[in-house]
């Protein structure tokens, strides 16, 4: 099985590591605009060869793991170059614009719109890790538009990697992911920004920062090159979530200003229900 991984960073590299472990016959070809990334991926051993888009005709599977704006541009070209039996799937955090971009492509049947809910705050080939996807949810959109035999090929890969499957339409995916993923990244970035600006005058603030602060701003270490295009692609949904979030912050601030700490307590008590919702998520 010839697997071409376009983008050999955290997401693509982790797919490569696990596919090599799960499929003994798999040969991994790395495609990346950065020569340094390709050389690092080769030295780390999770790709077998460096390659380019001109060799896609021999691919059995193509995994696109680059920022979503670049994926929208390159996906039609990739579909142009593959053979009829090749499966192409991406790992982008937005789906509607990607699906729309190839809606009328002659090889739309070869494309599976995928979003594995997995990752870390790190980037680059050195961030790739084994078992990143084990036990994680993999959202698939518009599965009915992918040829059945290629659906089966994808499901075999996802099953061997230990992923859970959920189906969703692209619009619903983008709306829900704005709340549970995109908003949390924005919150983390802006908390980090607030503290950095304060630190200019109060340098001991980081000495007082504990594990709670570190865990809350962990996502602020994520790659802007990946996240800025996500925010652009999902702009309407993100604005809606931000408006709700800002309204909740303003209300909480008002309760404190008015010394209504019973209401503050109740707000936090009600929100403790999140423990039940998230139970079982590692």
Short mmCIF file of C-alpha atoms in Angstrom, two decimals:
data_model
loop_
_atom_site.label_atom_id
_atom_site.label_comp_id
_atom_site.label_asym_id
_atom_site.label_seq_id
_atom_site.Cartn_x
_atom_site.Cartn_y
_atom_site.Cartn_z
CA UNK A 1 0.00 0.00 0.00
CA UNK A 2 1.52 3.28 -1.14
CA UNK A 3 0.50 6.03 1.29
CA UNK A 4 1.31 9.63 0.41
CA UNK A 5 1.27 12.02 3.38
CA UNK A 6 0.98 15.65 2.33
CA UNK A 7 2.28 17.59 5.33
CA UNK A 8 4.65 15.66 7.60
CA UNK A 9 4.00 17.53 10.85
CA UNK A 10 2.13 16.43 13.96
CA UNK A 11 -1.04 15.20 12.24
CA UNK A 12 0.43 13.74 9.08
CA UNK A 13 3.45 12.30 10.89
CA UNK A 14 1.29 10.63 13.53
CA UNK A 15 -0.84 9.04 10.79
CA UNK A 16 2.36 7.80 9.15
CA UNK A 17 3.71 6.29 12.38
CA UNK A 18 0.50 4.40 13.13
CA UNK A 19 -0.13 3.24 9.55
CA UNK A 20 3.42 1.85 9.35
CA UNK A 21 2.75 -0.05 12.59
CA UNK A 22 -0.69 -1.32 11.53
CA UNK A 23 0.05 -2.21 7.90
CA UNK A 24 3.30 -4.10 7.42
CA UNK A 25 3.12 -3.67 3.64
CA UNK A 26 2.65 0.11 3.76
CA UNK A 27 5.22 2.37 2.16
CA UNK A 28 5.01 5.99 3.28
CA UNK A 29 5.85 8.82 0.89
CA UNK A 30 6.26 12.27 2.39
CA UNK A 31 5.23 15.41 0.53
CA UNK A 32 5.98 18.78 2.10
CA UNK A 33 6.96 22.23 0.87
CA UNK A 34 9.70 22.29 3.52
CA UNK A 35 12.82 20.31 2.64
CA UNK A 36 13.86 20.46 6.28
CA UNK A 37 10.60 18.84 7.36
CA UNK A 38 11.06 16.04 4.84
CA UNK A 39 14.63 15.39 5.92
CA UNK A 40 13.57 15.35 9.56
CA UNK A 41 10.71 12.95 8.83
CA UNK A 42 13.14 10.67 7.01
CA UNK A 43 15.61 10.73 9.91
CA UNK A 44 12.81 10.02 12.38
CA UNK A 45 11.84 7.06 10.23
CA UNK A 46 8.13 7.60 9.78
CA UNK A 47 8.38 8.18 6.03
CA UNK A 48 10.24 5.87 3.68
CA UNK A 49 10.65 8.22 0.74
CA UNK A 50 10.36 11.90 -0.10
CA UNK A 51 8.10 12.63 -3.04
CA UNK A 52 5.99 15.24 -4.81
CA UNK A 53 2.57 15.68 -6.35
CA UNK A 54 3.88 14.46 -9.71
CA UNK A 55 4.08 10.90 -8.32
CA UNK A 56 0.52 10.72 -6.99
CA UNK A 57 -0.57 8.41 -9.80
CA UNK A 58 0.98 5.49 -7.88
CA UNK A 59 -0.74 6.33 -4.59
CA UNK A 60 -3.27 3.99 -2.97
CA UNK A 61 -4.02 6.50 -0.19
CA UNK A 62 -3.34 10.23 0.07
CA UNK A 63 -3.57 11.92 3.47
CA UNK A 64 -3.70 15.73 3.44
CA UNK A 65 -2.49 17.19 6.74
CA UNK A 66 -1.78 20.84 6.02
CA UNK A 67 -3.60 24.08 6.98
CA UNK A 68 -7.18 24.23 5.71
CA UNK A 69 -6.61 27.18 3.38
CA UNK A 70 -3.81 25.28 1.64
CA UNK A 71 -5.97 22.14 1.56
CA UNK A 72 -8.76 23.95 -0.28
CA UNK A 73 -6.25 25.04 -2.92
CA UNK A 74 -4.44 21.74 -3.36
CA UNK A 75 -7.29 19.22 -3.01
CA UNK A 76 -8.64 19.62 -6.60
CA UNK A 77 -5.10 19.25 -7.97
CA UNK A 78 -4.54 16.09 -5.95
CA UNK A 79 -7.81 14.63 -7.22
CA UNK A 80 -6.72 15.46 -10.77
CA UNK A 81 -3.51 13.44 -10.39
CA UNK A 82 -4.61 10.28 -8.56
CA UNK A 83 -5.72 6.99 -10.12
CA UNK A 84 -9.34 5.84 -9.94
CA UNK A 85 -8.72 3.44 -7.02
CA UNK A 86 -6.98 5.92 -4.74
CA UNK A 87 -8.56 7.18 -1.51
CA UNK A 88 -7.91 10.79 -0.55
CA UNK A 89 -8.78 12.11 2.89
CA UNK A 90 -7.85 15.23 4.81
CA UNK A 91 -7.69 15.97 8.53
CA UNK A 92 -8.86 19.56 8.48
CA UNK A 93 -10.74 21.20 11.34
CA UNK A 94 -13.31 22.77 8.99
CA UNK A 95 -15.27 20.84 6.41
CA UNK A 96 -17.87 22.96 4.60
CA UNK A 97 -15.52 24.93 2.34
CA UNK A 98 -13.49 21.81 1.55
CA UNK A 99 -16.56 19.83 0.54
CA UNK A 100 -17.87 22.74 -1.52
CA UNK A 101 -14.52 23.12 -3.30
CA UNK A 102 -14.73 19.63 -4.85
CA UNK A 103 -18.49 19.20 -5.00
CA UNK A 104 -18.47 18.99 -8.80
CA UNK A 105 -15.04 17.44 -9.29
CA UNK A 106 -14.94 14.37 -11.56
CA UNK A 107 -13.22 12.40 -8.81
CA UNK A 108 -15.34 13.59 -5.86
CA UNK A 109 -16.02 9.89 -5.21
CA UNK A 110 -12.34 9.43 -4.29
CA UNK A 111 -12.44 12.01 -1.49
CA UNK A 112 -13.45 11.32 2.13
CA UNK A 113 -13.94 14.43 4.28
CA UNK A 114 -12.44 13.54 7.65
CA UNK A 115 -11.69 15.33 10.91
CA UNK A 116 -9.94 13.30 13.62
CA UNK A 117 -10.50 15.00 16.99
CA UNK A 118 -6.91 14.58 18.10
CA UNK A 119 -3.78 16.64 18.42
CA UNK A 120 -1.42 18.42 20.77
CA UNK A 121 -0.20 21.99 21.09
CA UNK A 122 3.07 21.08 19.32
CA UNK A 123 3.89 21.16 15.61
CA UNK A 124 6.43 19.88 13.12
CA UNK A 125 7.75 16.36 12.40
CA UNK A 126 9.29 16.05 15.87
CA UNK A 127 5.78 16.44 17.35
CA UNK A 128 4.47 13.29 15.63
CA UNK A 129 3.66 10.51 18.11
CA UNK A 130 2.38 6.95 18.07
CA UNK A 131 -1.23 6.20 19.02
CA UNK A 132 -2.34 9.83 18.72
CA UNK A 133 -5.64 8.65 17.22
CA UNK A 134 -6.35 5.60 19.39
CA UNK A 135 -9.68 6.00 21.13
CA UNK A 136 -10.30 9.37 19.45
CA UNK A 137 -13.44 10.34 17.55
CA UNK A 138 -13.12 10.68 13.79
CA UNK A 139 -15.87 12.78 12.21
CA UNK A 140 -16.71 11.93 8.61
CA UNK A 141 -18.79 14.26 6.46
CA UNK A 142 -20.73 13.45 3.28
CA UNK A 143 -19.70 9.80 3.40
CA UNK A 144 -22.38 8.98 0.85
CA UNK A 145 -20.43 10.95 -1.79
CA UNK A 146 -17.39 8.67 -1.47
CA UNK A 147 -17.24 5.42 -3.48
CA UNK A 148 -18.20 2.50 -1.25
CA UNK A 149 -15.00 0.50 -1.85
CA UNK A 150 -12.98 3.58 -0.89
CA UNK A 151 -15.13 4.10 2.20
CA UNK A 152 -14.17 0.55 3.15
CA UNK A 153 -10.49 1.29 2.60
CA UNK A 154 -10.73 4.32 4.87
CA UNK A 155 -12.68 2.45 7.54
CA UNK A 156 -10.05 -0.29 7.59
CA UNK A 157 -7.35 2.31 8.25
CA UNK A 158 -9.38 4.08 10.94
CA UNK A 159 -10.32 0.78 12.59
CA UNK A 160 -6.72 -0.43 12.80
CA UNK A 161 -5.72 2.92 14.28
CA UNK A 162 -8.39 2.49 16.98
CA UNK A 163 -10.60 5.43 16.05
CA UNK A 164 -14.29 5.89 16.82
CA UNK A 165 -16.42 7.00 13.88
CA UNK A 166 -19.17 9.61 13.84
CA UNK A 167 -21.00 10.93 10.79
CA UNK A 168 -22.07 14.55 10.39
CA UNK A 169 -22.95 17.01 7.65
CA UNK A 170 -20.30 19.69 6.99
CA UNK A 171 -22.37 22.65 8.24
CA UNK A 172 -23.23 20.93 11.54
CA UNK A 173 -19.61 19.87 11.97
CA UNK A 174 -18.31 23.41 11.53
CA UNK A 175 -20.90 24.86 13.92
CA UNK A 176 -20.29 22.32 16.70
CA UNK A 177 -16.50 22.35 16.38
CA UNK A 178 -16.54 26.16 16.75
CA UNK A 179 -17.82 25.65 20.30
CA UNK A 180 -15.82 22.64 21.47
CA UNK A 181 -12.49 23.35 19.76
CA UNK A 182 -12.12 26.71 18.07
CA UNK A 183 -13.46 28.78 20.98
CA UNK A 184 -11.18 27.02 23.46
CA UNK A 185 -8.15 27.88 21.33
CA UNK A 186 -9.21 31.54 21.08
CA UNK A 187 -9.76 31.65 24.85
CA UNK A 188 -6.31 30.22 25.46
CA UNK A 189 -4.61 32.62 23.04
CA UNK A 190 -6.34 35.64 24.57
CA UNK A 191 -5.65 34.58 28.16
CA UNK A 192 -1.99 34.20 27.23
CA UNK A 193 -2.04 37.64 25.58
CA UNK A 194 -3.63 39.23 28.65
CA UNK A 195 -1.03 37.78 31.00
CA UNK A 196 1.90 38.62 28.72
CA UNK A 197 0.77 42.25 28.56
CA UNK A 198 0.40 42.39 32.35
CA UNK A 199 3.77 40.72 32.84
CA UNK A 200 5.51 43.76 31.36
CA UNK A 201 4.80 45.60 34.61
CA UNK A 202 4.52 42.72 37.09
CA UNK A 203 7.29 40.24 36.34
CA UNK A 204 6.53 38.03 39.31
CA UNK A 205 3.18 36.98 37.79
CA UNK A 206 4.78 33.97 36.12
CA UNK A 207 6.41 32.95 39.39
CA UNK A 208 2.92 32.72 40.85
CA UNK A 209 1.42 30.88 37.89
CA UNK A 210 0.61 27.28 38.74
CA UNK A 211 -0.57 24.20 36.91
CA UNK A 212 -4.04 25.67 36.43
CA UNK A 213 -2.64 28.55 34.41
CA UNK A 214 -0.33 26.24 32.47
CA UNK A 215 -3.16 23.89 31.49
CA UNK A 216 -5.48 26.76 30.56
CA UNK A 217 -2.98 28.42 28.21
CA UNK A 218 -1.58 25.16 26.83
CA UNK A 219 -3.41 25.66 23.55
CA UNK A 220 -1.85 29.11 23.13
CA UNK A 221 1.32 27.26 22.12
CA UNK A 222 -0.48 25.97 19.00
CA UNK A 223 0.69 26.94 15.53
CA UNK A 224 -0.74 30.25 14.22
CA UNK A 225 -0.07 28.96 10.69
CA UNK A 226 -2.65 26.26 11.30
CA UNK A 227 -5.17 28.15 13.41
CA UNK A 228 -5.49 31.49 11.61
CA UNK A 229 -6.84 29.76 8.45
CA UNK A 230 -9.26 27.74 10.60
CA UNK A 231 -10.66 30.94 12.13
CA UNK A 232 -10.96 32.42 8.63
CA UNK A 233 -12.77 29.37 7.22
CA UNK A 234 -15.18 29.13 10.14
CA UNK A 235 -15.61 32.89 10.64
CA UNK A 236 -19.41 33.03 10.93
CA UNK A 237 -19.66 30.23 13.49
CA UNK A 238 -16.71 31.55 15.49
CA UNK A 239 -18.19 35.06 15.68
CA UNK A 240 -21.43 33.55 16.99
CA UNK A 241 -19.62 31.56 19.68
CA UNK A 242 -17.50 34.57 20.65
CA UNK A 243 -20.59 36.74 21.07
CA UNK A 244 -22.09 34.19 23.46
CA UNK A 245 -18.81 33.75 25.32
CA UNK A 246 -18.25 37.50 25.69
CA UNK A 247 -21.83 37.91 26.94
CA UNK A 248 -21.22 35.28 29.62
CA UNK A 249 -17.97 36.97 30.66
CA UNK A 250 -19.71 40.34 30.88
CA UNK A 251 -22.52 38.86 32.99
CA UNK A 252 -20.03 37.19 35.35
CA UNK A 253 -18.13 40.47 35.71
CA UNK A 254 -21.38 42.28 36.51
CA UNK A 255 -22.24 39.77 39.24
CA UNK A 256 -18.88 40.38 40.90
CA UNK A 257 -19.22 44.15 40.54
CA UNK A 258 -22.61 43.95 42.25
CA UNK A 259 -21.27 41.75 45.08
CA UNK A 260 -23.76 39.04 44.10
CA UNK A 261 -21.51 36.19 45.13
CA UNK A 262 -24.40 33.82 45.71
CA UNK A 263 -25.13 34.12 41.98
CA UNK A 264 -21.41 33.69 41.25
CA UNK A 265 -21.47 30.48 43.29
CA UNK A 266 -24.55 29.23 41.45
CA UNK A 267 -23.02 30.02 38.05
CA UNK A 268 -19.97 27.92 38.91
CA UNK A 269 -22.08 25.18 40.49
CA UNK A 270 -24.25 24.90 37.39
CA UNK A 271 -21.16 24.83 35.18
CA UNK A 272 -19.74 21.95 37.22
CA UNK A 273 -22.10 19.81 35.12
CA UNK A 274 -19.34 19.89 32.51
CA UNK A 275 -17.63 17.14 34.58
CA UNK A 276 -20.49 14.79 33.75
CA UNK A 277 -20.49 15.75 30.06
CA UNK A 278 -16.74 15.18 29.74
CA UNK A 279 -16.62 12.00 31.82
CA UNK A 280 -14.54 9.39 30.07
CA UNK A 281 -12.63 11.83 27.83
CA UNK A 282 -8.90 11.44 28.46
#
